[in-house]
Short mmCIF file of C-alpha atoms in Angstrom, two decimals:
data_model
loop_
_atom_site.label_atom_id
_atom_site.label_comp_id
_atom_site.label_asym_id
_atom_site.label_seq_id
_atom_site.Cartn_x
_atom_site.Cartn_y
_atom_site.Cartn_z
CA MET A 1 21.31 27.04 -31.48
CA SER A 2 21.01 24.01 -33.91
CA LYS A 3 17.78 22.48 -35.25
CA ARG A 4 18.91 19.09 -34.30
CA LYS A 5 19.75 20.83 -30.31
CA LEU A 6 15.98 22.95 -30.66
CA LYS A 7 14.59 19.56 -31.58
CA ASP A 8 16.17 17.59 -28.73
CA ASP A 9 15.27 20.14 -25.91
CA ILE A 10 11.69 19.75 -27.54
CA SER A 11 12.16 16.70 -27.55
CA ARG A 12 13.18 16.46 -23.60
CA ASP A 13 10.93 18.58 -22.71
CA CYS A 14 7.77 16.47 -24.19
CA ILE A 15 9.08 12.95 -22.78
CA SER A 16 9.39 15.43 -19.02
CA LYS A 17 5.77 16.24 -19.75
CA VAL A 18 4.44 13.06 -20.40
CA GLN A 19 6.05 11.41 -17.54
CA ARG A 20 4.82 14.00 -14.95
CA LEU A 21 1.14 13.63 -16.36
CA LEU A 22 1.23 9.32 -16.26
CA ARG A 23 3.00 9.71 -12.85
CA GLU A 24 0.43 12.07 -11.35
CA ARG A 25 -2.06 9.50 -12.81
CA PHE A 26 -0.83 6.68 -11.55
CA PHE A 27 -0.11 7.35 -8.13
CA CYS A 28 -1.47 10.83 -7.11
CA GLN A 29 -4.98 9.56 -6.28
CA SER A 30 -6.42 13.13 -7.82
CA PRO A 31 -10.27 13.50 -7.98
CA ASN A 32 -9.98 14.43 -11.37
CA GLY A 33 -8.56 10.79 -12.28
CA LYS A 34 -11.43 8.09 -13.71
CA LEU A 35 -13.57 5.81 -12.04
CA PHE A 36 -13.35 2.58 -13.62
CA GLY A 37 -16.96 0.32 -12.73
CA THR A 38 -17.68 2.40 -9.86
CA LYS A 39 -21.03 4.06 -11.67
CA LEU A 40 -23.68 3.14 -9.58
CA GLN A 41 -21.46 3.91 -5.55
CA HIS A 42 -20.41 7.09 -6.93
CA ARG A 43 -24.46 7.92 -7.90
CA ASP A 44 -25.46 6.55 -4.55
CA LEU A 45 -22.57 8.14 -2.70
CA LEU A 46 -23.29 11.16 -4.20
CA GLU A 47 -26.78 11.29 -2.94
CA LEU A 48 -26.22 10.38 0.06
CA LEU A 49 -23.58 12.84 0.96
CA LYS A 50 -25.72 15.69 -1.34
CA ARG A 51 -28.48 15.13 1.12
CA THR A 52 -26.87 15.69 4.02
CA ALA A 53 -25.21 19.56 2.58
CA LEU A 54 -28.15 20.51 1.19
CA HIS A 55 -31.14 19.24 3.80
CA GLY A 56 -29.17 18.60 7.01
CA GLU A 57 -29.89 15.16 6.63
CA SER A 58 -27.45 13.01 8.70
CA ASN A 59 -26.04 9.98 6.98
CA SER A 60 -23.23 7.45 8.36
CA VAL A 61 -22.11 4.93 5.26
CA LEU A 62 -19.34 2.25 5.14
CA ILE A 63 -17.57 1.91 1.93
CA ILE A 64 -16.11 -1.53 1.81
CA GLY A 65 -13.53 -3.20 -0.63
CA PRO A 66 -10.21 -4.84 -1.30
CA ARG A 67 -7.03 -2.29 -0.95
CA GLY A 68 -6.98 -0.62 -4.36
CA SER A 69 -10.25 -1.60 -5.63
CA GLY A 70 -10.56 2.78 -5.33
CA LYS A 71 -12.56 3.99 -1.73
CA THR A 72 -9.99 6.64 -1.53
CA LEU A 73 -10.36 7.83 -4.89
CA LEU A 74 -13.90 7.42 -5.28
CA THR A 75 -14.65 9.27 -1.67
CA HIS A 76 -11.70 12.44 -3.64
CA HIS A 77 -14.29 12.39 -6.41
CA ILE A 78 -17.69 12.64 -4.66
CA LEU A 79 -16.13 15.17 -2.60
CA LYS A 80 -14.50 17.24 -5.38
CA ARG A 81 -18.15 17.04 -7.25
CA LEU A 82 -19.83 18.82 -3.86
CA THR A 83 -17.17 21.34 -3.65
CA GLU A 84 -17.93 22.62 -7.11
CA ASP A 85 -21.25 23.09 -6.18
CA LYS A 86 -21.02 27.42 -4.28
CA GLN A 87 -23.69 26.71 -1.90
CA ILE A 88 -22.21 23.21 -0.87
CA ARG A 89 -19.03 24.89 -0.71
CA ASP A 90 -19.81 27.87 1.20
CA ASN A 91 -21.75 25.08 3.34
CA ILE A 92 -19.89 22.04 4.83
CA LEU A 93 -17.55 21.00 6.77
CA GLN A 94 -14.76 18.40 6.60
CA VAL A 95 -12.87 16.70 8.90
CA HIS A 96 -10.45 13.33 7.58
CA LEU A 97 -9.25 10.86 9.76
CA ASN A 98 -7.26 8.03 9.85
CA GLY A 99 -6.67 5.22 11.45
CA LEU A 100 -2.92 4.45 10.86
CA LEU A 101 -2.48 8.24 12.80
CA GLN A 102 -5.29 9.29 14.82
CA THR A 103 -4.64 5.98 16.96
CA ASN A 104 -7.00 6.60 20.13
CA ASP A 105 -9.46 8.82 20.88
CA LYS A 106 -7.76 11.64 22.35
CA ILE A 107 -5.47 12.08 19.36
CA ALA A 108 -8.79 11.56 16.84
CA LEU A 109 -10.42 14.72 18.92
CA LYS A 110 -7.36 16.57 18.78
CA GLU A 111 -7.39 16.26 15.65
CA ILE A 112 -11.20 16.99 14.89
CA THR A 113 -10.43 20.55 16.58
CA ARG A 114 -7.51 21.11 14.60
CA GLN A 115 -9.76 20.58 11.61
CA LEU A 116 -12.20 22.43 13.00
CA ASN A 117 -10.37 25.18 13.70
CA LEU A 118 -12.06 25.40 16.86
CA GLU A 119 -8.49 25.30 19.14
CA ASN A 120 -9.44 28.81 20.48
CA VAL A 121 -13.17 28.08 21.30
CA VAL A 122 -12.05 24.91 23.77
CA GLY A 123 -9.48 26.97 25.21
CA ASP A 124 -8.51 25.33 28.49
CA LYS A 125 -12.52 23.86 29.48
CA VAL A 126 -12.28 21.08 30.57
CA PHE A 127 -15.32 18.23 29.83
CA GLY A 128 -16.26 15.00 31.88
CA SER A 129 -16.18 12.50 29.12
CA PHE A 130 -15.50 12.44 24.81
CA ALA A 131 -19.45 12.81 24.34
CA GLU A 132 -19.57 16.58 25.93
CA ASN A 133 -16.38 17.38 24.15
CA LEU A 134 -17.34 16.19 21.05
CA THR A 135 -21.20 17.50 21.35
CA PHE A 136 -19.60 21.21 22.13
CA LEU A 137 -17.91 21.03 19.41
CA LEU A 138 -20.70 20.68 17.04
CA GLU A 139 -22.76 23.07 18.93
CA ALA A 140 -19.98 25.69 18.27
CA LEU A 141 -20.61 25.26 14.66
CA LYS A 142 -24.38 26.16 15.02
CA ARG A 143 -25.74 29.79 13.15
CA GLY A 144 -28.61 29.52 15.04
CA ASP A 145 -31.36 26.91 15.35
CA ARG A 146 -31.10 23.45 13.73
CA ALA A 147 -31.56 24.11 10.40
CA HIS A 148 -28.80 26.47 10.22
CA SER A 149 -26.60 24.43 11.86
CA CYS A 150 -23.16 23.49 10.12
CA PRO A 151 -22.79 20.12 8.44
CA VAL A 152 -20.02 18.35 9.08
CA LEU A 153 -18.45 15.35 6.64
CA PHE A 154 -16.04 13.03 8.72
CA ILE A 155 -14.34 10.91 6.78
CA LEU A 156 -12.48 7.87 8.59
CA ASP A 157 -10.21 5.94 6.47
CA GLU A 158 -8.79 2.07 7.50
CA PHE A 159 -12.00 2.68 9.05
CA ASP A 160 -11.13 -1.19 10.71
CA LEU A 161 -8.99 0.28 13.00
CA PHE A 162 -11.05 2.82 14.98
CA VAL A 163 -12.75 -0.02 16.38
CA HIS A 164 -10.22 -1.22 18.49
CA HIS A 165 -10.13 2.27 20.52
CA LYS A 166 -10.94 1.83 23.88
CA ASN A 167 -14.77 0.99 23.77
CA GLN A 168 -15.25 2.62 20.46
CA THR A 169 -16.34 5.82 22.10
CA LEU A 170 -15.95 7.81 18.65
CA LEU A 171 -17.67 5.53 16.50
CA TYR A 172 -20.36 5.05 19.16
CA ASN A 173 -20.52 8.96 19.63
CA LEU A 174 -20.56 9.72 15.72
CA PHE A 175 -23.15 6.83 14.64
CA ASP A 176 -25.50 8.35 18.20
CA ILE A 177 -25.32 12.45 16.83
CA ALA A 178 -25.83 11.17 13.15
CA GLN A 179 -28.91 8.91 14.82
CA SER A 180 -30.08 11.04 16.99
CA ALA A 181 -29.92 14.20 14.44
CA GLN A 182 -28.00 16.11 17.06
CA ALA A 183 -26.21 17.84 14.74
CA PRO A 184 -26.24 17.55 10.77
CA ILE A 185 -23.25 14.78 10.14
CA GLY A 186 -22.20 12.44 8.06
CA VAL A 187 -19.89 9.52 8.58
CA VAL A 188 -18.37 7.43 6.32
CA GLY A 189 -15.77 4.97 6.63
CA MET A 190 -13.42 3.10 3.73
CA THR A 191 -12.48 -0.72 5.22
CA CYS A 192 -11.08 -3.93 3.39
CA ARG A 193 -12.71 -5.45 6.40
CA LEU A 194 -15.59 -7.33 4.61
CA ASP A 195 -16.33 -8.33 8.72
CA ILE A 196 -16.28 -4.94 10.34
CA LEU A 197 -20.19 -5.28 11.35
CA GLU A 198 -19.05 -8.43 13.53
CA LEU A 199 -16.84 -5.89 15.06
CA MET A 200 -17.97 -3.60 15.93
CA GLU A 201 -19.74 -3.29 19.74
CA LYS A 202 -23.64 -4.23 20.53
CA ARG A 203 -24.33 -0.21 20.66
CA VAL A 204 -22.63 1.12 18.13
CA LYS A 205 -24.05 -1.55 15.67
CA SER A 206 -27.39 -0.54 16.38
CA ARG A 207 -26.64 2.97 16.20
CA PHE A 208 -24.49 2.11 12.81
CA SER A 209 -27.62 3.15 9.47
CA HIS A 210 -26.49 -0.06 8.07
CA ARG A 211 -25.30 1.57 4.95
CA GLN A 212 -22.72 -0.05 2.93
CA ILE A 213 -21.72 0.55 -0.48
CA TYR A 214 -18.69 -2.41 -2.04
CA LEU A 215 -16.28 -2.15 -4.56
CA MET A 216 -15.50 -5.38 -5.64
CA ASN A 217 -13.23 -4.85 -8.81
CA SER A 218 -15.71 -7.17 -10.52
CA PHE A 219 -14.42 -6.35 -14.44
CA ASP A 220 -13.40 -8.92 -17.36
CA PHE A 221 -9.88 -8.90 -18.64
CA LYS A 222 -11.25 -7.08 -21.66
CA LYS A 223 -11.63 -4.14 -19.18
CA TYR A 224 -8.93 -4.53 -17.67
CA LEU A 225 -6.84 -3.86 -20.81
CA ASN A 226 -9.17 -0.78 -21.51
CA ILE A 227 -8.26 0.48 -18.04
CA CYS A 228 -4.77 -0.27 -19.12
CA LYS A 229 -5.16 1.84 -22.10
CA GLU A 230 -6.68 4.73 -20.72
CA GLN A 231 -4.35 5.07 -18.02
CA LEU A 232 -1.37 5.26 -20.03
CA SER A 233 -3.29 7.34 -23.32
CA LEU A 234 -2.46 11.07 -23.47
CA PRO A 235 -5.31 13.57 -23.25
CA PRO A 236 -6.27 15.58 -26.30
CA GLU A 237 -5.53 18.74 -24.37
CA PHE A 238 -1.82 17.56 -24.24
CA PRO A 239 0.22 20.24 -25.71
CA GLU A 240 2.52 17.82 -28.00
CA LYS A 241 -0.11 17.18 -30.43
CA LYS A 242 1.89 15.09 -32.92
CA PHE A 243 3.70 13.36 -30.45
CA SER A 244 0.40 13.14 -28.62
CA GLN A 245 -0.70 10.79 -31.34
CA LYS A 246 1.99 9.25 -31.74
CA TRP A 247 2.10 7.88 -28.40
CA ASN A 248 -1.54 6.49 -28.09
CA LYS A 249 -1.21 4.42 -31.89
CA ASN A 250 1.63 2.80 -30.22
CA ILE A 251 -0.20 1.97 -27.04
CA GLN A 252 -2.77 1.04 -29.15
CA SER A 253 -0.73 -1.61 -31.30
CA PHE A 254 1.92 -2.49 -27.56
CA LEU A 255 -1.49 -3.31 -26.48
CA GLU A 256 -2.48 -5.45 -29.26
CA ASP A 257 0.63 -7.17 -28.95
CA LYS A 258 0.48 -11.11 -27.84
CA LYS A 259 3.25 -11.23 -25.61
CA VAL A 260 2.00 -8.18 -23.96
CA GLN A 261 -1.83 -9.30 -23.14
CA ASP A 262 -0.23 -12.91 -21.72
CA VAL A 263 2.18 -10.01 -18.96
CA LEU A 264 -1.08 -8.25 -18.46
CA GLN A 265 -3.14 -11.02 -18.04
CA ASN A 266 -0.67 -13.30 -15.84
CA GLN A 267 -1.24 -9.65 -13.93
CA PHE A 268 -4.82 -9.99 -13.90
CA HIS A 269 -5.28 -13.65 -12.89
CA TYR A 270 -2.32 -12.79 -10.07
CA ASN A 271 -4.33 -9.35 -8.70
CA LYS A 272 -7.19 -7.42 -10.34
CA ASP A 273 -6.04 -4.46 -7.96
CA LEU A 274 -5.69 -1.05 -10.61
CA ARG A 275 -2.84 0.16 -8.00
CA SER A 276 -0.52 -2.94 -8.86
CA VAL A 277 -0.86 -2.74 -12.54
CA SER A 278 -0.47 0.91 -12.27
CA MET A 279 2.78 -0.21 -10.22
CA LEU A 280 3.43 -2.24 -13.80
CA LEU A 281 2.63 0.21 -15.95
CA MET A 282 4.88 2.84 -14.30
CA PHE A 283 7.84 0.81 -13.82
CA ALA A 284 7.46 0.11 -17.83
CA LEU A 285 6.80 3.97 -18.52
CA SER A 286 10.23 4.72 -16.57
CA SER A 287 12.50 3.64 -19.15
CA ILE A 288 11.45 6.20 -21.78
CA THR A 289 13.78 9.07 -22.78
CA VAL A 290 14.99 11.04 -25.64
CA SER A 291 16.41 8.06 -27.61
CA HIS A 292 13.23 5.76 -26.40
CA PRO A 293 10.43 7.65 -26.55
CA TYR A 294 7.94 4.82 -26.34
CA ILE A 295 7.12 1.95 -24.36
CA THR A 296 8.47 -1.20 -26.06
CA VAL A 297 7.33 -4.88 -25.15
CA SER A 298 10.56 -5.47 -23.51
CA ASP A 299 9.76 -2.99 -21.15
CA LEU A 300 7.11 -4.64 -19.99
CA LEU A 301 8.34 -7.82 -19.89
CA GLU A 302 11.13 -6.04 -17.59
CA ALA A 303 8.94 -3.91 -15.27
CA SER A 304 6.97 -7.29 -14.72
CA ARG A 305 10.48 -9.54 -13.88
CA LEU A 306 11.05 -5.87 -11.20
CA CYS A 307 7.44 -6.60 -9.76
CA ARG A 308 7.61 -10.22 -8.90
CA MET A 309 10.94 -9.78 -8.10
CA ASP A 310 11.62 -11.51 -4.13
CA SER A 311 12.88 -8.74 -2.08
CA ARG A 312 14.25 -11.25 0.87
CA ALA A 313 15.46 -12.82 -2.19
CA ASN A 314 17.43 -9.80 -3.53
CA ILE A 315 18.49 -9.00 0.38
CA ILE A 316 20.82 -12.28 0.24
CA HIS A 317 22.51 -10.70 -2.67
CA GLY A 318 23.88 -7.85 -0.57
CA LEU A 319 25.09 -10.14 2.09
CA SER A 320 29.03 -10.83 3.06
CA VAL A 321 30.62 -14.36 2.10
CA LEU A 322 30.33 -15.50 6.26
CA GLU A 323 26.50 -14.33 6.46
CA PHE A 324 25.63 -16.80 3.08
CA CYS A 325 27.97 -19.27 4.68
CA LEU A 326 25.64 -19.20 7.67
CA ILE A 327 22.32 -19.03 5.38
CA ILE A 328 23.33 -22.63 4.10
CA ALA A 329 24.16 -23.67 7.47
CA MET A 330 21.00 -22.88 8.55
CA LYS A 331 19.29 -24.77 5.35
CA HIS A 332 21.48 -28.06 6.03
CA LEU A 333 20.22 -27.61 9.67
CA ASN A 334 16.12 -27.68 8.17
CA ASP A 335 16.96 -29.90 5.76
CA ILE A 336 18.57 -32.47 9.05
CA TYR A 337 15.87 -31.79 11.17
CA GLU A 338 12.85 -31.29 8.87
CA GLY A 339 12.06 -27.74 9.87
CA GLU A 340 13.04 -27.75 13.26
CA PRO A 341 13.76 -24.59 15.17
CA PHE A 342 18.03 -24.03 15.44
CA ASN A 343 19.99 -21.58 18.14
CA PHE A 344 22.75 -19.71 16.92
CA GLN A 345 25.23 -22.96 18.58
CA MET A 346 24.03 -25.12 16.51
CA VAL A 347 24.64 -22.94 12.99
CA TYR A 348 28.04 -21.85 14.39
CA ASN A 349 28.96 -25.66 14.84
CA GLU A 350 27.29 -26.82 11.05
CA TYR A 351 29.56 -23.77 9.91
CA GLN A 352 33.00 -25.31 11.66
CA LYS A 353 32.12 -28.53 9.86
CA PHE A 354 32.86 -26.86 6.85
CA VAL A 355 35.65 -25.01 7.41
CA GLN A 356 37.09 -27.48 9.18
CA ARG A 357 36.39 -30.30 5.85
CA LYS A 358 37.51 -27.57 3.87
CA ALA A 359 41.06 -26.83 5.63
CA HIS A 360 39.96 -23.09 4.80
CA THR A 361 41.60 -20.32 7.43
CA VAL A 362 40.25 -17.66 4.83
CA TYR A 363 36.23 -18.98 5.98
CA ASN A 364 37.76 -19.26 9.77
CA PHE A 365 36.03 -16.40 11.70
CA GLU A 366 36.61 -15.77 15.62
CA LYS A 367 33.02 -16.39 17.56
CA PRO A 368 32.34 -12.89 18.10
CA VAL A 369 32.06 -12.00 14.54
CA VAL A 370 30.24 -15.21 13.32
CA MET A 371 27.72 -14.39 16.00
CA LYS A 372 27.73 -10.58 14.85
CA ALA A 373 26.57 -11.99 11.70
CA PHE A 374 24.18 -13.59 12.85
CA GLU A 375 22.64 -11.44 14.63
CA HIS A 376 23.10 -8.81 11.47
CA LEU A 377 20.84 -11.55 9.77
CA GLN A 378 18.05 -11.38 12.30
CA HIS A 379 17.83 -7.57 12.15
CA LEU A 380 17.66 -8.08 8.27
CA GLU A 381 14.67 -10.37 9.61
CA LEU A 382 15.71 -13.57 7.08
CA ILE A 383 15.28 -15.60 10.88
CA LYS A 384 13.42 -14.73 13.76
CA PRO A 385 12.49 -16.08 17.25
CA VAL A 386 10.66 -18.92 17.86
CA GLU A 387 7.44 -17.67 19.79
CA GLY A 388 6.96 -17.95 23.26
CA SER A 389 10.92 -18.39 23.23
CA SER A 390 12.36 -17.24 26.58
CA MET A 391 14.39 -13.41 26.24
CA SER A 392 15.95 -14.73 29.25
CA THR A 393 18.11 -17.27 27.47
CA GLN A 394 21.49 -16.73 26.37
CA ARG A 395 21.77 -15.62 22.65
CA GLU A 396 23.75 -18.21 22.01
CA TYR A 397 20.44 -20.91 22.63
CA LEU A 398 17.87 -18.54 21.69
CA PHE A 399 15.57 -20.59 19.32
CA MET A 400 15.51 -19.66 15.96
CA LYS A 401 13.32 -19.68 12.36
CA LEU A 402 14.46 -19.45 8.72
CA LEU A 403 12.58 -17.45 7.04
CA LEU A 404 13.35 -18.24 3.92
CA ASP A 405 13.40 -21.55 1.70
CA ASN A 406 15.46 -23.65 -0.25
CA SER A 407 14.24 -22.69 -3.08
CA GLN A 408 15.11 -18.74 -2.70
CA ILE A 409 18.06 -19.41 -1.12
CA MET A 410 19.28 -21.42 -4.47
CA ASP A 411 18.08 -18.98 -7.22
CA ALA A 412 19.84 -16.50 -4.92
CA LEU A 413 22.87 -18.78 -5.00
CA GLN A 414 22.82 -18.52 -9.04
CA VAL A 415 22.95 -14.46 -8.96
CA TYR A 416 25.02 -14.42 -5.85
CA PRO A 417 28.23 -11.69 -7.26
CA ASN A 418 31.69 -14.09 -7.09
CA CYS A 419 29.98 -16.53 -4.96
CA PRO A 420 33.22 -19.08 -4.22
CA THR A 421 33.39 -22.68 -5.85
CA ASP A 422 33.48 -24.25 -1.97
CA VAL A 423 30.41 -22.21 -0.88
CA LYS A 424 28.30 -23.08 -3.49
CA GLN A 425 29.55 -26.87 -4.21
CA TRP A 426 28.42 -26.73 -0.05
CA ALA A 427 25.11 -25.20 -0.50
CA MET A 428 24.20 -27.31 -3.52
CA SER A 429 25.13 -30.54 -1.80
CA SER A 430 22.59 -32.46 0.22
CA ILE A 431 24.86 -34.07 2.85
CA ASN A 432 27.54 -31.94 5.34
#
């Protein structure tokens, strides 16, 4: 094997390690990842759950913050810290529920039973109520008196969705057990709803401890840049030391570039969500290869363009000429009737005017074919039925609304592949 080939193999392996490490950092919500700006919240939550784990003190708390603010990551960090202590690890159980998955109390109870490994204990027993069933599960974990009961941590992600369960039975029973100290449990809810307390029933709210921890992404742009630097930098333990030093030096000069700071500042003002900046950096990272081993300004500019790309406008690029013609017909109807809803027959008539005016057979399709194209636009969610319209109405006369504005259509027109000149002129004309 030649020296050059060996060098290429090392480089390829090195690039692969960099991408794997940074991708895991950006998207895996690893408890080993760094927390930013949550030192006080970390301390408060850790102390609270320690008291449950070590002393059997029942607690309930809500972690409130916008999406991407680090609620799940903070909780994972705390749980990792707790389980590093052997005394706590052997003395605590965890139950993780998600409002998107456990859509009613029956499913939630089944999941609690599964995670506590109590299926055999429950067996074919019949319970009179949800409360009896939950109490039985917790009783089954007792080892003698209350002081020797096994504490259980309930982690409820998408907490606000549990509020919509019938009578809020699950929340009522969890908070009631925590308040009355029937069994040592800790309830941690995570939500992005600031008005979550207003959504609770009075009896549920009265049993909640009203402890709330807020994560609000309150850092400034300077801190935001430091976060980007820490997220992109390779750690000291990275095996390829020389490459690691060059990479980190490149990241330093990269983030000092005026164009890079302009892109990041736009992102910062648009959304402080760390998940969105991770997505931006991930797109930039995807462009590195053996022949292009460092992130450049052009990589970030392209990543920013991809992140801000209009998804609906992108769908238009893949439409057939007939479907694009129907979109243009709807655009003209919107202009004529000032945004009023339209039906298929109106769109078809508008389309027929274009075909007759141009005297082209190339665009002239049978009505059922045009109807099929119209329905495809509805499946793509570029148009939708008007709310309150009767579904018993014939398909041709069902009122619809276009979900694209004129600027989106015209932008898509400029990059539509091989767009016929007649169609382009028709789209750009303000009269029919």
